[in-house]
Amino acid sequence: MDTIEPSRPPLIAVVADAHFHDIYGDYGFEGLQRDGRRLTLRLLADTARSTRVFNESHAALHRTLDSIAQRGIRHVVLLGDYSDDGQIETVRGVEQVLETYSKRFGMRFYATVGNHDIFGVQGRHRSKRVLDADGGYCVVSSDPALRDPSARSIEVSEAMYCRGYPDGLDIMARCGFFPTAGDLHWETPFGADGDPGGRMYDVRSPDGRTLRRLMDASYLIEPFAGVWLLMIDANVFVPVDRVPVGQPGDLADSTGAGWNAMLRHKPFIFDWIRDVTRRARHLGKVVLAFSHYPVIDPLDETADDEIALLGRTGMSERIPGPAVANALSEAGLDVHFSGHLHVNDTARHRTGDRVLVNIAVPSLVAFPAAYKIVSIGTDTIDVETVDLGDMQLSPLLRKSYQREIAHSGLKSGAMMEATDYGSFLSAHLGHLTSRRYLKRDWPKDLAEFFRAANLSDLAILAFIEEPIPTEEVFKALSTVRERHGLLQSLSAAGAEPAALSVIPAVDFLADWYRLRMGSELALDWIGKGRMALYRAVSTLYAEREWLDQQSVQHQISLVFRMLEKYLDGLPSRNFRVNRVTGAVLAIEATTGVLSETGAQA
């Protein structure tokens, strides 16, 4: 076993949301035959409308583990959503990959479950569209009742089923969910016995009429002397009012609940954490906590602005409230790692003299793909972020996508122009901005304005004092766009009209989403020149105020205010966390520790 050495503390790699799809797996579908191998490929059309990419996940996980192996790191934490959607064959594929790296490099994996890996007790059906040889699609499903008139065929296979607790843990049993020989210490909230029957808790439906006993998969493990990894199962499945037990839909999905639901339905976890941290202090152990869901808002405290601008969105519904951080701080936690939202971010919450830091680890299959390396000191941890953007794209996948595009006429934006993985993911997020986010999340009039306007139009509106309703914005702009004094004012503010006018507002919004998801990692993809223009326009809005919250100026001001918060957040690339003071300091490889600044440009 490893021991903590002052000169070389042990390293831990932290990987979130791999969403592995086994392109060579047997899903009961003949698939595409390439070089004597079966290929089961998801549609590019489905990637284009999803918040993650699918087929590239196979190479991304291998590339990540290769990178970890090259650094000599033996301990790897998986922060949930290690599988595409919990399909039996997919989870089996994940385990086979991990087993290969365990045998080759002596790696040990410690996993916690995410909302895509397991569901409730009975589990649930999964269905996916997959590419056929002609560029059309078939459906593979575990549900014999599924119908899709547009599919070439529907193949029904048990391999597509997503299992529930505890069966869904069996394939991944060696990833910490159960004790193994050689563990220095292993326990659950219920004791040292790994038997699922002894790891049950009660949960009631909102109306109190239905009581279910469900399994919790949390555990504490000591992988090397002096360090405890607290792996928390933050999935919360709640009985649905008036739905009989065992019927489809009898348990609510945990996707949007996360730690907000933990407070109500898993209070025993907080008691256990309090006991673990008390014992750790007494024994001189370092405790690092991990779960799939964030425990602090990882979007730089922009949730209120987002709700004011867009209303309740899928993202804002998943943000934990301050009561979560308060409870975990009171229980003695100071550092927690999370996934789920595919965000790269560092957030901090102070409760009296206690400080809790949440380190949000980005997904391997969404912008910006990366994993983190943790170096443990006595009172500090150093975190390094390793980017996967230079991974080369598969020519085989490109050819398959081209066949699909030729068949369907899919508009794939700039994704097919990408030459590496980072460019592909950046283009994917740009595509989502116009094809998903503006459609689903943004008010219709404001979305239409962003589609038609440019950055100069946004800047000009900052000089118009009279509040303008969104539906009248183009009429108002048409009367002032060529006003000479206004153009001079823009130039004087560092917002040169000619430079602003060539940037479509929707391109700015795509960069806004890149900063939202990547924090300082996004700066690598935006460029200093463009960022300087964004900040110049942002300053125009910061210097003014519109009391009419329905005016287009006020709404745009919220967009730029959120932009500034994304830029000014805590360091999230390479940084040091002081666990005593809560200080988070950026680390520059050539000069050492710098200052508490994040994505500033």
PDB file of C-alpha atoms in Angstrom, residues 35-207:
ATOM      1  CA  ASP A  35     -12.533  -4.862 -40.313  1.00  0.00           C
ATOM      2  CA  GLY A  36     -14.293  -7.949 -39.033  1.00  0.00           C
ATOM      3  CA  ARG A  37     -15.719  -6.196 -35.970  1.00  0.00           C
ATOM      4  CA  ARG A  38     -19.258  -5.241 -35.066  1.00  0.00           C
ATOM      5  CA  LEU A  39     -19.878  -1.503 -34.603  1.00  0.00           C
ATOM      6  CA  THR A  40     -22.929  -0.158 -32.797  1.00  0.00           C
ATOM      7  CA  LEU A  41     -22.876   3.594 -33.435  1.00  0.00           C
ATOM      8  CA  ARG A  42     -25.296   6.186 -32.130  1.00  0.00           C
ATOM      9  CA  LEU A  43     -26.643   8.743 -34.587  1.00  0.00           C
ATOM     10  CA  LEU A  44     -24.884  12.069 -35.070  1.00  0.00           C
ATOM     11  CA  ALA A  45     -28.392  13.536 -35.141  1.00  0.00           C
ATOM     12  CA  ASP A  46     -28.875  12.427 -31.541  1.00  0.00           C
ATOM     13  CA  THR A  47     -25.477  13.848 -30.559  1.00  0.00           C
ATOM     14  CA  ALA A  48     -26.427  17.153 -32.205  1.00  0.00           C
ATOM     15  CA  ARG A  49     -29.403  17.584 -29.891  1.00  0.00           C
ATOM     16  CA  SER A  50     -27.885  16.114 -26.720  1.00  0.00           C
ATOM     17  CA  THR A  51     -25.764  17.842 -24.087  1.00  0.00           C
ATOM     18  CA  ARG A  52     -23.113  15.147 -24.620  1.00  0.00           C
ATOM     19  CA  VAL A  53     -21.517  13.224 -27.454  1.00  0.00           C
ATOM     20  CA  PHE A  54     -21.910   9.464 -27.676  1.00  0.00           C
ATOM     21  CA  ASN A  55     -19.587   7.455 -29.920  1.00  0.00           C
ATOM     22  CA  GLU A  56     -16.507   9.514 -29.030  1.00  0.00           C
ATOM     23  CA  SER A  57     -16.895   8.399 -25.399  1.00  0.00           C
ATOM     24  CA  HIS A  58     -15.162   5.102 -26.215  1.00  0.00           C
ATOM     25  CA  ALA A  59     -11.917   6.795 -27.287  1.00  0.00           C
ATOM     26  CA  ALA A  60     -12.218   9.513 -24.622  1.00  0.00           C
ATOM     27  CA  LEU A  61     -12.220   7.030 -21.736  1.00  0.00           C
ATOM     28  CA  HIS A  62      -9.265   5.125 -23.162  1.00  0.00           C
ATOM     29  CA  ARG A  63      -7.375   8.363 -23.788  1.00  0.00           C
ATOM     30  CA  THR A  64      -8.057   9.487 -20.209  1.00  0.00           C
ATOM     31  CA  LEU A  65      -6.834   6.250 -18.679  1.00  0.00           C
ATOM     32  CA  ASP A  66      -3.765   6.254 -20.951  1.00  0.00           C
ATOM     33  CA  SER A  67      -2.968   9.772 -19.735  1.00  0.00           C
ATOM     34  CA  ILE A  68      -3.409   8.714 -16.116  1.00  0.00           C
ATOM     35  CA  ALA A  69      -1.192   5.659 -16.643  1.00  0.00           C
ATOM     36  CA  GLN A  70       1.545   7.751 -18.262  1.00  0.00           C
ATOM     37  CA  ARG A  71       1.663   9.861 -15.101  1.00  0.00           C
ATOM     38  CA  GLY A  72       2.105   6.779 -12.950  1.00  0.00           C
ATOM     39  CA  ILE A  73      -1.179   7.354 -11.107  1.00  0.00           C
ATOM     40  CA  ARG A  74      -2.707   4.196  -9.666  1.00  0.00           C
ATOM     41  CA  HIS A  75      -5.808   5.512  -7.869  1.00  0.00           C
ATOM     42  CA  VAL A  76      -8.779   6.697  -9.942  1.00  0.00           C
ATOM     43  CA  VAL A  77     -12.131   8.026  -8.715  1.00  0.00           C
ATOM     44  CA  LEU A  78     -15.153   7.781 -11.027  1.00  0.00           C
ATOM     45  CA  LEU A  79     -17.746  10.407 -10.100  1.00  0.00           C
ATOM     46  CA  GLY A  80     -20.768   8.601 -11.504  1.00  0.00           C
ATOM     47  CA  ASP A  81     -22.361   8.412 -14.946  1.00  0.00           C
ATOM     48  CA  TYR A  82     -19.525   6.106 -15.923  1.00  0.00           C
ATOM     49  CA  SER A  83     -21.968   4.466 -18.354  1.00  0.00           C
ATOM     50  CA  ASP A  84     -24.042   5.864 -21.194  1.00  0.00           C
ATOM     51  CA  ASP A  85     -27.378   5.004 -19.648  1.00  0.00           C
ATOM     52  CA  GLY A  86     -26.831   2.057 -17.339  1.00  0.00           C
ATOM     53  CA  GLN A  87     -27.419  -0.577 -20.032  1.00  0.00           C
ATOM     54  CA  ILE A  88     -26.167  -3.997 -18.898  1.00  0.00           C
ATOM     55  CA  GLU A  89     -23.864  -4.343 -21.901  1.00  0.00           C
ATOM     56  CA  THR A  90     -22.568  -0.806 -21.495  1.00  0.00           C
ATOM     57  CA  VAL A  91     -21.723  -1.255 -17.816  1.00  0.00           C
ATOM     58  CA  ARG A  92     -20.061  -4.542 -18.705  1.00  0.00           C
ATOM     59  CA  GLY A  93     -17.988  -2.676 -21.298  1.00  0.00           C
ATOM     60  CA  VAL A  94     -16.925  -0.090 -18.695  1.00  0.00           C
ATOM     61  CA  GLU A  95     -15.845  -2.826 -16.300  1.00  0.00           C
ATOM     62  CA  GLN A  96     -13.838  -4.591 -19.012  1.00  0.00           C
ATOM     63  CA  VAL A  97     -11.973  -1.364 -19.805  1.00  0.00           C
ATOM     64  CA  LEU A  98     -11.210  -0.750 -16.134  1.00  0.00           C
ATOM     65  CA  GLU A  99     -10.104  -4.331 -15.646  1.00  0.00           C
ATOM     66  CA  THR A 100      -7.667  -3.983 -18.554  1.00  0.00           C
ATOM     67  CA  TYR A 101      -6.020  -0.953 -16.974  1.00  0.00           C
ATOM     68  CA  SER A 102      -6.001  -2.625 -13.575  1.00  0.00           C
ATOM     69  CA  LYS A 103      -4.058  -5.565 -14.977  1.00  0.00           C
ATOM     70  CA  ARG A 104      -1.699  -3.490 -17.124  1.00  0.00           C
ATOM     71  CA  PHE A 105      -0.924  -0.659 -14.724  1.00  0.00           C
ATOM     72  CA  GLY A 106      -2.071  -1.766 -11.285  1.00  0.00           C
ATOM     73  CA  MET A 107      -4.829   0.843 -11.200  1.00  0.00           C
ATOM     74  CA  ARG A 108      -7.516   0.771  -8.521  1.00  0.00           C
ATOM     75  CA  PHE A 109     -10.890   2.353  -9.219  1.00  0.00           C
ATOM     76  CA  TYR A 110     -13.349   3.843  -6.718  1.00  0.00           C
ATOM     77  CA  ALA A 111     -16.753   4.650  -8.176  1.00  0.00           C
ATOM     78  CA  THR A 112     -19.933   6.282  -7.064  1.00  0.00           C
ATOM     79  CA  VAL A 113     -23.165   6.004  -9.004  1.00  0.00           C
ATOM     80  CA  GLY A 114     -24.810   8.708 -11.083  1.00  0.00           C
ATOM     81  CA  ASN A 115     -28.343   9.130 -12.325  1.00  0.00           C
ATOM     82  CA  HIS A 116     -27.453   7.421 -15.626  1.00  0.00           C
ATOM     83  CA  ASP A 117     -25.953   4.258 -14.101  1.00  0.00           C
ATOM     84  CA  ILE A 118     -28.747   2.698 -12.080  1.00  0.00           C
ATOM     85  CA  PHE A 119     -32.440   3.283 -11.437  1.00  0.00           C
ATOM     86  CA  GLY A 120     -34.523   2.540  -8.383  1.00  0.00           C
ATOM     87  CA  VAL A 121     -35.188  -1.093  -7.532  1.00  0.00           C
ATOM     88  CA  GLN A 122     -36.534  -2.782 -10.649  1.00  0.00           C
ATOM     89  CA  GLY A 123     -34.524  -0.638 -13.086  1.00  0.00           C
ATOM     90  CA  ARG A 124     -36.037   0.540 -16.352  1.00  0.00           C
ATOM     91  CA  HIS A 125     -35.998   0.065 -20.106  1.00  0.00           C
ATOM     92  CA  ARG A 126     -33.547   1.854 -22.373  1.00  0.00           C
ATOM     93  CA  SER A 127     -33.945   2.467 -26.112  1.00  0.00           C
ATOM     94  CA  LYS A 128     -31.433   4.007 -28.524  1.00  0.00           C
ATOM     95  CA  ARG A 129     -31.266   4.789 -32.234  1.00  0.00           C
ATOM     96  CA  VAL A 130     -28.232   3.252 -33.957  1.00  0.00           C
ATOM     97  CA  LEU A 131     -26.778   3.722 -37.408  1.00  0.00           C
ATOM     98  CA  ASP A 132     -27.325   1.096 -40.091  1.00  0.00           C
ATOM     99  CA  ALA A 133     -25.180   0.380 -43.141  1.00  0.00           C
ATOM    100  CA  ASP A 134     -27.128   2.745 -45.440  1.00  0.00           C
ATOM    101  CA  GLY A 135     -27.066   5.805 -43.167  1.00  0.00           C
ATOM    102  CA  GLY A 136     -30.538   5.203 -41.794  1.00  0.00           C
ATOM    103  CA  TYR A 137     -31.233   3.896 -38.331  1.00  0.00           C
ATOM    104  CA  CYS A 138     -32.531   0.980 -36.349  1.00  0.00           C
ATOM    105  CA  VAL A 139     -33.615   0.976 -32.717  1.00  0.00           C
ATOM    106  CA  VAL A 140     -32.137  -1.258 -30.035  1.00  0.00           C
ATOM    107  CA  SER A 141     -34.287  -1.520 -26.940  1.00  0.00           C
ATOM    108  CA  SER A 142     -34.994  -3.660 -23.910  1.00  0.00           C
ATOM    109  CA  ASP A 143     -38.688  -2.799 -24.235  1.00  0.00           C
ATOM    110  CA  PRO A 144     -40.658  -5.264 -26.396  1.00  0.00           C
ATOM    111  CA  ALA A 145     -43.564  -2.810 -26.558  1.00  0.00           C
ATOM    112  CA  LEU A 146     -41.520  -0.013 -28.162  1.00  0.00           C
ATOM    113  CA  ARG A 147     -42.660   1.265 -31.577  1.00  0.00           C
ATOM    114  CA  ASP A 148     -40.877   3.586 -34.051  1.00  0.00           C
ATOM    115  CA  PRO A 149     -42.431   3.750 -37.532  1.00  0.00           C
ATOM    116  CA  SER A 150     -39.361   5.508 -38.969  1.00  0.00           C
ATOM    117  CA  ALA A 151     -36.874   2.862 -37.851  1.00  0.00           C
ATOM    118  CA  ARG A 152     -35.632   0.222 -40.296  1.00  0.00           C
ATOM    119  CA  SER A 153     -36.060  -2.332 -37.535  1.00  0.00           C
ATOM    120  CA  ILE A 154     -36.420  -2.626 -33.764  1.00  0.00           C
ATOM    121  CA  GLU A 155     -34.123  -5.093 -32.053  1.00  0.00           C
ATOM    122  CA  VAL A 156     -35.141  -6.116 -28.544  1.00  0.00           C
ATOM    123  CA  SER A 157     -32.348  -7.173 -26.220  1.00  0.00           C
ATOM    124  CA  GLU A 158     -32.006  -7.626 -22.464  1.00  0.00           C
ATOM    125  CA  ALA A 159     -28.504  -6.143 -22.874  1.00  0.00           C
ATOM    126  CA  MET A 160     -30.141  -2.703 -23.170  1.00  0.00           C
ATOM    127  CA  TYR A 161     -31.858  -2.870 -19.784  1.00  0.00           C
ATOM    128  CA  CYS A 162     -30.769  -0.544 -16.965  1.00  0.00           C
ATOM    129  CA  ARG A 163     -30.781  -2.410 -13.650  1.00  0.00           C
ATOM    130  CA  GLY A 164     -31.771  -1.099 -10.224  1.00  0.00           C
ATOM    131  CA  TYR A 165     -30.268  -1.479  -6.747  1.00  0.00           C
ATOM    132  CA  PRO A 166     -28.512  -3.728  -5.832  1.00  0.00           C
ATOM    133  CA  ASP A 167     -28.231  -5.732  -9.070  1.00  0.00           C
ATOM    134  CA  GLY A 168     -26.932  -2.707 -10.980  1.00  0.00           C
ATOM    135  CA  LEU A 169     -23.818  -2.680  -8.777  1.00  0.00           C
ATOM    136  CA  ASP A 170     -22.805  -6.287  -9.418  1.00  0.00           C
ATOM    137  CA  ILE A 171     -20.755  -5.708 -12.571  1.00  0.00           C
ATOM    138  CA  MET A 172     -18.884  -2.799 -10.948  1.00  0.00           C
ATOM    139  CA  ALA A 173     -18.470  -4.582  -7.601  1.00  0.00           C
ATOM    140  CA  ARG A 174     -14.662  -4.288  -7.664  1.00  0.00           C
ATOM    141  CA  CYS A 175     -14.860  -0.487  -7.903  1.00  0.00           C
ATOM    142  CA  GLY A 176     -15.260   0.017  -4.166  1.00  0.00           C
ATOM    143  CA  PHE A 177     -18.962  -0.710  -3.739  1.00  0.00           C
ATOM    144  CA  PHE A 178     -18.109  -3.828  -1.727  1.00  0.00           C
ATOM    145  CA  PRO A 179     -15.137  -4.623   0.536  1.00  0.00           C
ATOM    146  CA  THR A 180     -12.121  -6.372  -0.947  1.00  0.00           C
ATOM    147  CA  ALA A 181      -9.098  -8.069   0.551  1.00  0.00           C
ATOM    148  CA  GLY A 182      -6.312  -5.622   1.293  1.00  0.00           C
ATOM    149  CA  ASP A 183      -8.482  -2.580   2.077  1.00  0.00           C
ATOM    150  CA  LEU A 184      -6.950  -0.687   4.988  1.00  0.00           C
ATOM    151  CA  HIS A 185     -10.457   0.376   5.964  1.00  0.00           C
ATOM    152  CA  TRP A 186     -13.904   0.020   4.406  1.00  0.00           C
ATOM    153  CA  GLU A 187     -17.341   0.813   5.797  1.00  0.00           C
ATOM    154  CA  THR A 188     -20.815   2.046   4.878  1.00  0.00           C
ATOM    155  CA  PRO A 189     -23.260   4.286   6.768  1.00  0.00           C
ATOM    156  CA  PHE A 190     -24.626   1.035   8.208  1.00  0.00           C
ATOM    157  CA  GLY A 191     -21.403  -0.636   9.332  1.00  0.00           C
ATOM    158  CA  ALA A 192     -18.587  -2.766   7.915  1.00  0.00           C
ATOM    159  CA  ASP A 193     -20.769  -5.387   6.206  1.00  0.00           C
ATOM    160  CA  GLY A 194     -21.114  -4.920   2.451  1.00  0.00           C
ATOM    161  CA  ASP A 195     -24.245  -7.072   2.131  1.00  0.00           C
ATOM    162  CA  PRO A 196     -26.954  -5.063   0.312  1.00  0.00           C
ATOM    163  CA  GLY A 197     -29.606  -6.299   2.714  1.00  0.00           C
ATOM    164  CA  GLY A 198     -27.922  -4.425   5.539  1.00  0.00           C
ATOM    165  CA  ARG A 199     -27.616  -1.167   3.579  1.00  0.00           C
ATOM    166  CA  MET A 200     -31.310  -0.280   3.321  1.00  0.00           C
ATOM    167  CA  TYR A 201     -33.213   2.859   4.323  1.00  0.00           C
ATOM    168  CA  ASP A 202     -36.844   3.985   4.270  1.00  0.00           C
ATOM    169  CA  VAL A 203     -38.221   6.663   1.974  1.00  0.00           C
ATOM    170  CA  ARG A 204     -41.826   7.882   1.744  1.00  0.00           C
ATOM    171  CA  SER A 205     -43.840   9.386  -1.081  1.00  0.00           C
ATOM    172  CA  PRO A 206     -44.695  13.102  -0.790  1.00  0.00           C
ATOM    173  CA  ASP A 207     -48.208  12.264   0.431  1.00  0.00           C
TER     174      ASP A 207
END
